[in-house]
Tab-separated table of N, CA and C in Angstrom:
chain	number	residue	atom	x	y	z
A	1	LEU	N	-61.468	202.777	36.084
A	1	LEU	CA	-60.601	202.549	34.793
A	1	LEU	C	-59.176	202.042	35.095
A	2	GLN	N	-58.748	201.194	34.443
A	2	GLN	CA	-57.377	200.685	34.605
A	2	GLN	C	-56.798	200.619	33.263
A	3	LEU	N	-55.468	201.211	33.058
A	3	LEU	CA	-54.859	201.379	31.752
A	3	LEU	C	-53.395	201.538	32.100
A	4	ARG	N	-52.640	200.615	31.353
A	4	ARG	CA	-51.243	200.620	31.398
A	4	ARG	C	-50.666	201.765	30.599
A	5	THR	N	-49.810	202.636	31.152
A	5	THR	CA	-49.448	203.872	30.592
A	5	THR	C	-47.970	203.997	30.684
A	6	VAL	N	-47.270	204.683	29.739
A	6	VAL	CA	-45.761	204.965	29.690
A	6	VAL	C	-45.637	206.518	29.601
A	7	TYR	N	-44.998	207.082	30.755
A	7	TYR	CA	-44.706	208.409	30.742
A	7	TYR	C	-43.299	208.621	30.276
A	8	ARG	N	-43.067	209.520	29.274
A	8	ARG	CA	-41.534	209.706	28.829
A	8	ARG	C	-41.518	211.238	28.992
A	9	TYR	N	-40.204	211.601	29.208
A	9	TYR	CA	-39.863	212.932	29.426
A	9	TYR	C	-38.550	213.076	28.539
A	10	HIS	N	-38.269	214.475	28.158
A	10	HIS	CA	-37.200	214.685	27.336
A	10	HIS	C	-36.576	216.189	27.779
A	11	ILE	N	-35.227	216.134	27.343
A	11	ILE	CA	-34.571	217.395	27.518
A	11	ILE	C	-34.152	217.784	26.270
A	12	GLU	N	-34.186	219.088	25.701
A	12	GLU	CA	-33.719	219.410	24.460
A	12	GLU	C	-32.204	219.375	24.273
A	13	MET	N	-31.788	218.913	23.279
A	13	MET	CA	-30.366	218.529	23.132
A	13	MET	C	-29.724	219.530	22.043
A	14	GLN	N	-30.694	220.386	21.529
A	14	GLN	CA	-30.108	221.252	20.355
A	14	GLN	C	-29.319	222.357	20.942
A	15	LYS	N	-29.476	222.727	22.057
A	15	LYS	CA	-28.603	223.776	22.531
A	15	LYS	C	-27.449	223.142	23.460
A	16	ALA	N	-26.271	224.003	23.336
A	16	ALA	CA	-25.090	223.615	24.224
A	16	ALA	C	-25.389	223.565	25.582
A	17	TRP	N	-25.006	222.772	26.433
A	17	TRP	CA	-25.247	222.953	27.881
A	17	TRP	C	-23.838	223.451	28.435
A	18	PRO	N	-24.055	224.502	29.148
A	18	PRO	CA	-22.696	225.092	29.928
A	18	PRO	C	-22.118	224.146	30.737
A	19	LEU	N	-20.759	223.865	30.795
A	19	LEU	CA	-20.041	223.008	31.646
A	19	LEU	C	-19.021	223.728	32.253
A	20	GLU	N	-19.173	223.911	33.664
A	20	GLU	CA	-18.100	224.643	34.507
A	20	GLU	C	-17.515	223.869	35.395
A	21	ARG	N	-16.308	224.312	35.748
A	21	ARG	CA	-15.466	223.677	36.924
A	21	ARG	C	-15.843	224.344	38.211
A	22	HIS	N	-16.348	223.758	39.169
A	22	HIS	CA	-16.382	224.252	40.621
A	22	HIS	C	-15.792	223.342	41.610
A	23	GLY	N	-14.708	223.730	41.888
A	23	GLY	CA	-13.939	223.106	42.836
A	23	GLY	C	-13.246	221.571	42.341
A	24	ASP	N	-13.641	220.594	42.972
A	24	ASP	CA	-13.396	219.433	42.269
A	24	ASP	C	-14.653	218.746	41.501
A	25	ALA	N	-15.481	219.549	41.088
A	25	ALA	CA	-16.694	218.920	40.416
A	25	ALA	C	-16.787	219.780	39.123
A	26	TRP	N	-17.485	219.083	38.144
A	26	TRP	CA	-18.022	219.714	36.927
A	26	TRP	C	-19.409	219.946	37.051
A	27	VAL	N	-19.790	221.185	36.654
A	27	VAL	CA	-21.286	221.460	36.693
A	27	VAL	C	-21.800	221.586	35.319
A	28	VAL	N	-22.878	220.889	34.967
A	28	VAL	CA	-23.577	221.034	33.670
A	28	VAL	C	-24.752	221.653	33.977
A	29	ARG	N	-25.156	222.531	32.984
A	29	ARG	CA	-26.597	223.248	33.238
A	29	ARG	C	-27.247	222.730	31.944
A	30	ALA	N	-28.274	221.841	32.250
A	30	ALA	CA	-29.078	221.178	31.301
A	30	ALA	C	-30.509	221.861	31.146
A	31	GLY	N	-31.053	221.655	29.983
A	31	GLY	CA	-32.371	222.274	29.731
A	31	GLY	C	-33.480	221.506	30.690
A	32	PRO	N	-34.465	222.286	30.644
A	32	PRO	CA	-35.708	221.890	31.306
A	32	PRO	C	-36.262	220.445	31.073
A	33	VAL	N	-36.787	219.557	31.985
A	33	VAL	CA	-37.310	218.454	31.786
A	33	VAL	C	-38.798	218.536	31.429
A	34	ARG	N	-39.265	218.051	30.125
A	34	ARG	CA	-40.637	218.237	29.673
A	34	ARG	C	-41.128	216.928	29.362
A	35	PRO	N	-42.264	216.553	29.659
A	35	PRO	CA	-43.135	215.336	29.397
A	35	PRO	C	-43.262	215.455	27.759
A	36	SER	N	-43.253	214.188	27.225
A	36	SER	CA	-43.566	214.008	25.825
A	36	SER	C	-44.932	213.657	25.746
A	37	LEU	N	-45.664	214.452	25.114
A	37	LEU	CA	-47.074	214.409	25.008
A	37	LEU	C	-47.626	214.016	23.514
A	38	PRO	N	-48.710	213.257	23.429
A	38	PRO	CA	-49.508	212.709	24.433
A	38	PRO	C	-48.735	211.493	25.241
A	39	VAL	N	-49.171	211.174	26.368
A	39	VAL	CA	-48.832	209.926	26.928
A	39	VAL	C	-49.020	208.725	26.344
A	40	ALA	N	-48.029	207.826	26.254
A	40	ALA	CA	-48.547	206.562	25.747
A	40	ALA	C	-49.259	205.683	26.390
A	41	PHE	N	-50.273	204.887	26.047
A	41	PHE	CA	-50.892	203.769	26.705
A	41	PHE	C	-51.507	202.811	25.874
A	42	ASP	N	-51.558	201.650	26.546
A	42	ASP	CA	-51.883	200.453	25.818
A	42	ASP	C	-53.214	200.086	26.159
A	43	THR	N	-54.249	200.008	25.061
A	43	THR	CA	-55.509	199.578	25.375
A	43	THR	C	-55.790	198.003	25.400
A	44	ARG	N	-54.829	197.155	25.102
A	44	ARG	CA	-55.164	195.834	25.153
A	44	ARG	C	-55.551	195.548	26.451
A	45	ASP	N	-55.217	196.079	27.525
A	45	ASP	CA	-55.600	195.532	28.842
A	45	ASP	C	-56.497	196.612	29.592
A	46	LEU	N	-57.103	197.474	28.821
A	46	LEU	CA	-57.905	198.382	29.306
A	46	LEU	C	-59.183	197.461	30.087
A	47	GLN	N	-59.488	198.170	31.202
A	47	GLN	CA	-60.581	197.540	31.945
A	47	GLN	C	-61.204	198.756	32.408
A	48	HIS	N	-62.757	198.717	32.042
A	48	HIS	CA	-63.605	199.671	32.826
A	48	HIS	C	-64.891	199.009	33.206
A	49	HIS	N	-65.606	199.714	33.904
A	49	HIS	CA	-66.838	199.153	34.452
A	49	HIS	C	-67.886	200.361	34.614
A	50	THR	N	-68.944	199.970	33.944
A	50	THR	CA	-70.030	201.024	33.855
A	50	THR	C	-71.146	200.349	34.455
A	51	ARG	N	-72.110	201.003	35.083
A	51	ARG	CA	-73.389	200.326	35.795
A	51	ARG	C	-74.482	201.192	35.110
A	52	GLU	N	-75.465	200.435	35.023
A	52	GLU	CA	-76.755	200.891	34.530
A	52	GLU	C	-77.669	200.635	35.865
A	53	GLY	N	-78.504	201.824	36.075
A	53	GLY	CA	-79.498	201.489	37.223
A	53	GLY	C	-80.567	202.368	37.105
A	54	TRP	N	-81.463	202.491	38.024
A	54	TRP	CA	-82.813	203.140	37.833
A	54	TRP	C	-82.508	204.579	37.415
A	55	ALA	N	-81.471	205.243	38.086
A	55	ALA	CA	-81.105	206.655	37.745
A	55	ALA	C	-80.183	206.732	36.593
A	56	ARG	N	-79.568	205.672	36.155
A	56	ARG	CA	-78.554	205.836	35.104
A	56	ARG	C	-78.866	205.048	33.754
A	57	PHE	N	-79.193	205.610	32.676
A	57	PHE	CA	-79.366	205.093	31.563
A	57	PHE	C	-78.498	205.290	30.563
A	58	ASN	N	-77.368	205.983	30.798
A	58	ASN	CA	-76.482	206.458	29.810
A	58	ASN	C	-75.072	205.798	29.796
A	59	ALA	N	-75.018	204.523	29.871
A	59	ALA	CA	-73.820	203.799	30.257
A	59	ALA	C	-72.750	204.118	28.856
A	60	THR	N	-73.304	204.043	27.781
A	60	THR	CA	-72.652	204.121	26.529
A	60	THR	C	-72.159	205.705	26.416
A	61	GLU	N	-72.875	206.541	26.729
A	61	GLU	CA	-72.336	207.960	26.759
A	61	GLU	C	-71.283	208.177	27.896
A	62	SER	N	-71.573	207.579	28.996
A	62	SER	CA	-70.509	207.568	30.029
A	62	SER	C	-69.251	206.944	29.686
A	63	THR	N	-69.440	205.896	29.015
A	63	THR	CA	-68.100	205.333	28.447
A	63	THR	C	-67.331	206.066	27.451
A	64	VAL	N	-68.169	206.610	26.548
A	64	VAL	CA	-67.656	207.506	25.615
A	64	VAL	C	-66.847	208.754	26.180
A	65	GLU	N	-67.477	209.268	27.268
A	65	GLU	CA	-66.926	210.430	27.974
A	65	GLU	C	-65.703	210.140	28.586
A	66	LEU	N	-65.789	208.967	29.231
A	66	LEU	CA	-64.627	208.432	30.025
A	66	LEU	C	-63.410	208.299	29.084
A	67	LEU	N	-63.516	207.663	28.012
A	67	LEU	CA	-62.423	207.334	27.012
A	67	LEU	C	-61.937	208.735	26.497
A	68	ARG	N	-62.825	209.783	26.123
A	68	ARG	CA	-62.166	210.957	25.618
A	68	ARG	C	-61.544	211.766	26.670
A	69	GLY	N	-61.765	211.437	28.010
A	69	GLY	CA	-60.919	212.129	29.072
A	69	GLY	C	-59.576	211.576	29.421
A	70	ILE	N	-59.436	210.376	28.887
A	70	ILE	CA	-58.081	209.750	29.186
A	70	ILE	C	-56.943	210.651	28.909
A	71	THR	N	-56.655	211.076	27.569
A	71	THR	CA	-55.603	211.875	27.221
A	71	THR	C	-55.332	213.159	28.141
A	72	PRO	N	-56.464	213.994	28.316
A	72	PRO	CA	-56.270	215.058	29.159
A	72	PRO	C	-55.869	214.652	30.547
A	73	GLN	N	-56.438	213.681	31.164
A	73	GLN	CA	-55.926	213.188	32.438
A	73	GLN	C	-54.583	212.961	32.603
A	74	LEU	N	-54.094	211.950	31.563
A	74	LEU	CA	-52.718	211.590	31.608
A	74	LEU	C	-51.750	212.830	31.392
A	75	GLU	N	-52.279	213.573	30.483
A	75	GLU	CA	-51.327	214.824	30.493
A	75	GLU	C	-51.114	215.635	31.689
A	76	THR	N	-52.244	215.745	32.286
A	76	THR	CA	-52.187	216.554	33.667
A	76	THR	C	-51.230	215.797	34.601
A	77	ARG	N	-51.357	214.499	34.582
A	77	ARG	CA	-50.662	213.707	35.613
A	77	ARG	C	-49.067	213.881	35.055
A	78	ALA	N	-48.874	213.755	33.971
A	78	ALA	CA	-47.473	213.884	33.353
A	78	ALA	C	-46.727	215.214	33.636
A	79	GLN	N	-47.438	216.265	33.930
A	79	GLN	CA	-47.088	217.649	34.094
A	79	GLN	C	-47.087	217.906	35.568
A	80	SER	N	-47.728	216.928	36.496
A	80	SER	CA	-47.673	217.239	37.931
A	80	SER	C	-46.070	217.304	38.494
A	81	PRO	N	-46.174	218.041	39.502
A	81	PRO	CA	-44.753	218.110	40.173
A	81	PRO	C	-44.263	216.799	40.632
A	82	ALA	N	-44.956	215.763	41.069
A	82	ALA	CA	-44.405	214.595	41.660
A	82	ALA	C	-43.931	213.795	40.456
A	83	TYR	N	-44.494	213.647	39.258
A	83	TYR	CA	-44.101	212.936	38.024
A	83	TYR	C	-42.953	213.615	37.339
A	84	ARG	N	-42.836	214.837	37.322
A	84	ARG	CA	-41.853	215.662	36.868
A	84	ARG	C	-40.527	215.465	37.595
A	85	GLN	N	-40.643	215.508	39.045
A	85	GLN	CA	-39.521	215.269	39.894
A	85	GLN	C	-39.017	213.758	39.698
A	86	LEU	N	-39.727	212.910	39.414
A	86	LEU	CA	-39.147	211.493	39.247
A	86	LEU	C	-38.348	211.494	37.866
A	87	ALA	N	-38.981	212.117	36.915
A	87	ALA	CA	-38.218	212.415	35.571
A	87	ALA	C	-36.915	212.941	35.724
A	88	ALA	N	-36.983	214.130	36.526
A	88	ALA	CA	-35.731	214.858	36.605
A	88	ALA	C	-34.655	214.179	37.436
A	89	ASP	N	-35.130	213.489	38.412
A	89	ASP	CA	-34.089	212.670	39.359
A	89	ASP	C	-33.270	211.695	38.250
A	90	ALA	N	-34.347	210.862	37.454
A	90	ALA	CA	-33.599	210.025	36.650
A	90	ALA	C	-32.782	210.573	35.450
A	91	GLY	N	-33.322	211.754	34.948
A	91	GLY	CA	-32.470	212.445	34.039
A	91	GLY	C	-31.302	212.874	34.344
A	92	ARG	N	-31.230	213.429	35.696
A	92	ARG	CA	-30.038	213.881	36.347
A	92	ARG	C	-29.066	212.786	36.374
A	93	LYS	N	-29.284	211.542	36.718
A	93	LYS	CA	-28.259	210.487	36.735
A	93	LYS	C	-27.678	210.086	35.223
A	94	THR	N	-28.730	210.227	34.173
A	94	THR	CA	-28.211	209.767	32.891
A	94	THR	C	-27.414	210.930	32.452
A	95	ILE	N	-27.772	212.085	32.680
A	95	ILE	CA	-26.861	213.067	32.097
A	95	ILE	C	-25.569	213.326	32.851
A	96	ALA	N	-25.428	212.971	33.956
A	96	ALA	CA	-24.130	212.946	34.759
A	96	ALA	C	-23.418	211.849	34.327
A	97	GLU	N	-23.727	210.807	33.924
A	97	GLU	CA	-23.035	209.604	33.438
A	97	GLU	C	-22.583	209.915	31.973
A	98	PHE	N	-23.435	210.555	31.233
A	98	PHE	CA	-23.071	211.056	29.809
A	98	PHE	C	-21.796	211.846	29.742
A	99	VAL	N	-22.110	213.083	30.831
A	99	VAL	CA	-21.034	213.980	30.838
A	99	VAL	C	-19.710	213.428	31.327
A	100	ARG	N	-19.876	212.706	32.414
A	100	ARG	CA	-18.697	212.123	33.030
A	100	ARG	C	-17.912	211.136	31.915
A	101	THR	N	-18.807	210.428	31.122
A	101	THR	CA	-18.007	209.584	30.098
A	101	THR	C	-17.370	210.404	29.085
A	102	TRP	N	-17.938	211.571	28.735
A	102	TRP	CA	-17.461	212.608	27.726
A	102	TRP	C	-16.153	213.147	28.308
A	103	LEU	N	-16.228	213.606	29.539
A	103	LEU	CA	-15.000	214.281	30.210
A	103	LEU	C	-13.878	213.330	30.071
A	104	LEU	N	-14.017	212.025	30.379
A	104	LEU	CA	-12.936	211.100	30.463
A	104	LEU	C	-12.447	210.881	29.128
A	105	ALA	N	-13.290	210.681	28.180
A	105	ALA	CA	-12.909	210.437	26.606
A	105	ALA	C	-12.167	211.480	26.143
A	106	GLN	N	-12.590	212.857	26.529
A	106	GLN	CA	-11.833	214.010	25.941
A	106	GLN	C	-10.541	214.355	26.732
A	107	ARG	N	-10.354	213.569	27.789
A	107	ARG	CA	-9.289	213.692	28.606
A	107	ARG	C	-9.244	215.109	29.640
A	108	HIS	N	-10.429	215.649	29.653
A	108	HIS	CA	-10.536	216.737	30.534
A	108	HIS	C	-10.542	216.265	31.989
A	109	ALA	N	-10.891	215.157	32.234
A	109	ALA	CA	-10.738	214.513	33.502
A	109	ALA	C	-10.049	213.098	33.175
A	110	THR	N	-8.928	212.835	34.101
A	110	THR	CA	-8.233	211.800	33.865
A	110	THR	C	-8.593	210.665	34.851
A	111	ASP	N	-9.026	210.786	35.837
A	111	ASP	CA	-9.310	209.927	37.054
A	111	ASP	C	-10.777	209.808	37.112
A	112	PRO	N	-11.300	208.602	36.808
A	112	PRO	CA	-12.734	208.267	36.902
A	112	PRO	C	-13.421	208.662	38.370
A	113	ALA	N	-12.612	208.495	39.295
A	113	ALA	CA	-13.103	208.742	40.744
A	113	ALA	C	-13.306	210.090	40.992
A	114	LYS	N	-12.455	210.967	40.408
A	114	LYS	CA	-12.501	212.417	40.526
A	114	LYS	C	-13.408	213.094	39.446
A	115	ALA	N	-13.930	212.470	38.581
A	115	ALA	CA	-14.826	213.013	37.533
A	115	ALA	C	-16.167	213.071	37.995
A	116	ARG	N	-16.486	213.981	38.991
A	116	ARG	CA	-17.850	214.329	39.746
A	116	ARG	C	-18.515	215.223	38.850
A	117	VAL	N	-19.799	214.956	38.528
A	117	VAL	CA	-20.610	215.934	37.714
A	117	VAL	C	-21.766	216.037	38.575
A	118	ILE	N	-22.112	217.374	38.588
A	118	ILE	CA	-23.431	217.850	39.170
A	118	ILE	C	-24.160	218.447	37.857
A	119	VAL	N	-25.461	218.154	37.834
A	119	VAL	CA	-26.375	218.369	36.788
A	119	VAL	C	-27.370	219.467	37.343
A	120	LEU	N	-27.367	220.507	36.811
A	120	LEU	CA	-28.375	221.569	37.369
A	120	LEU	C	-29.409	221.802	36.175
A	121	TYR	N	-30.699	222.033	36.539
A	121	TYR	CA	-31.701	222.391	35.710
A	121	TYR	C	-32.043	223.792	35.765
A	122	PRO	N	-32.829	224.521	35.010
A	122	PRO	CA	-32.889	225.826	35.124
A	122	PRO	C	-33.537	226.173	36.262
A	123	GLY	N	-32.831	227.245	37.118
A	123	GLY	CA	-33.489	227.888	38.311
A	123	GLY	C	-32.643	227.166	39.513
A	124	GLU	N	-31.936	226.143	39.375
A	124	GLU	CA	-31.186	225.625	40.404
A	124	GLU	C	-29.812	225.966	40.459
A	125	GLU	N	-29.483	226.057	41.773
A	125	GLU	CA	-27.961	226.540	41.932
A	125	GLU	C	-27.058	225.517	42.401
A	126	VAL	N	-25.794	225.648	42.445
A	126	VAL	CA	-24.797	224.483	42.649
A	126	VAL	C	-25.035	223.948	44.189
A	127	GLY	N	-25.197	224.810	45.131
A	127	GLY	CA	-25.276	224.385	46.445
A	127	GLY	C	-26.522	223.576	46.600
A	128	GLN	N	-27.752	223.632	45.717
A	128	GLN	CA	-28.945	222.697	45.986
A	128	GLN	C	-28.595	221.255	45.628
A	129	GLN	N	-27.666	220.999	44.696
A	129	GLN	CA	-27.567	219.460	44.282
A	129	GLN	C	-26.422	218.840	44.799
A	130	GLU	N	-25.422	219.388	45.707
A	130	GLU	CA	-24.140	218.921	46.324
A	130	GLU	C	-24.607	217.872	47.355
């Protein structure tokens, strides 16, 4: 089975993100990265191959079973540590740039070169991300 998929992740924005000064850096504590489910997929390019043979007479049933299993398989993959880590890394960069821009706009930081932002997710400590 081949299927084009789009994995999206989100971080809740409804709560305030604590922002602290640690030496020459600003530390923001963001919420957890969560997959946006169900995973989006495009069936226009769907490719599957089923064989019927002397011991296999249920190609239609196999196809239906395969198609029903797509969403649960993609959700499992979206929640896997490897995929979540990719999303967390990308999210960390986006959040850092957002907070850095905000710090400069609010004049909490005046020198763009010194507006260093460290993004922490739940369970992470400052030393882990420096």
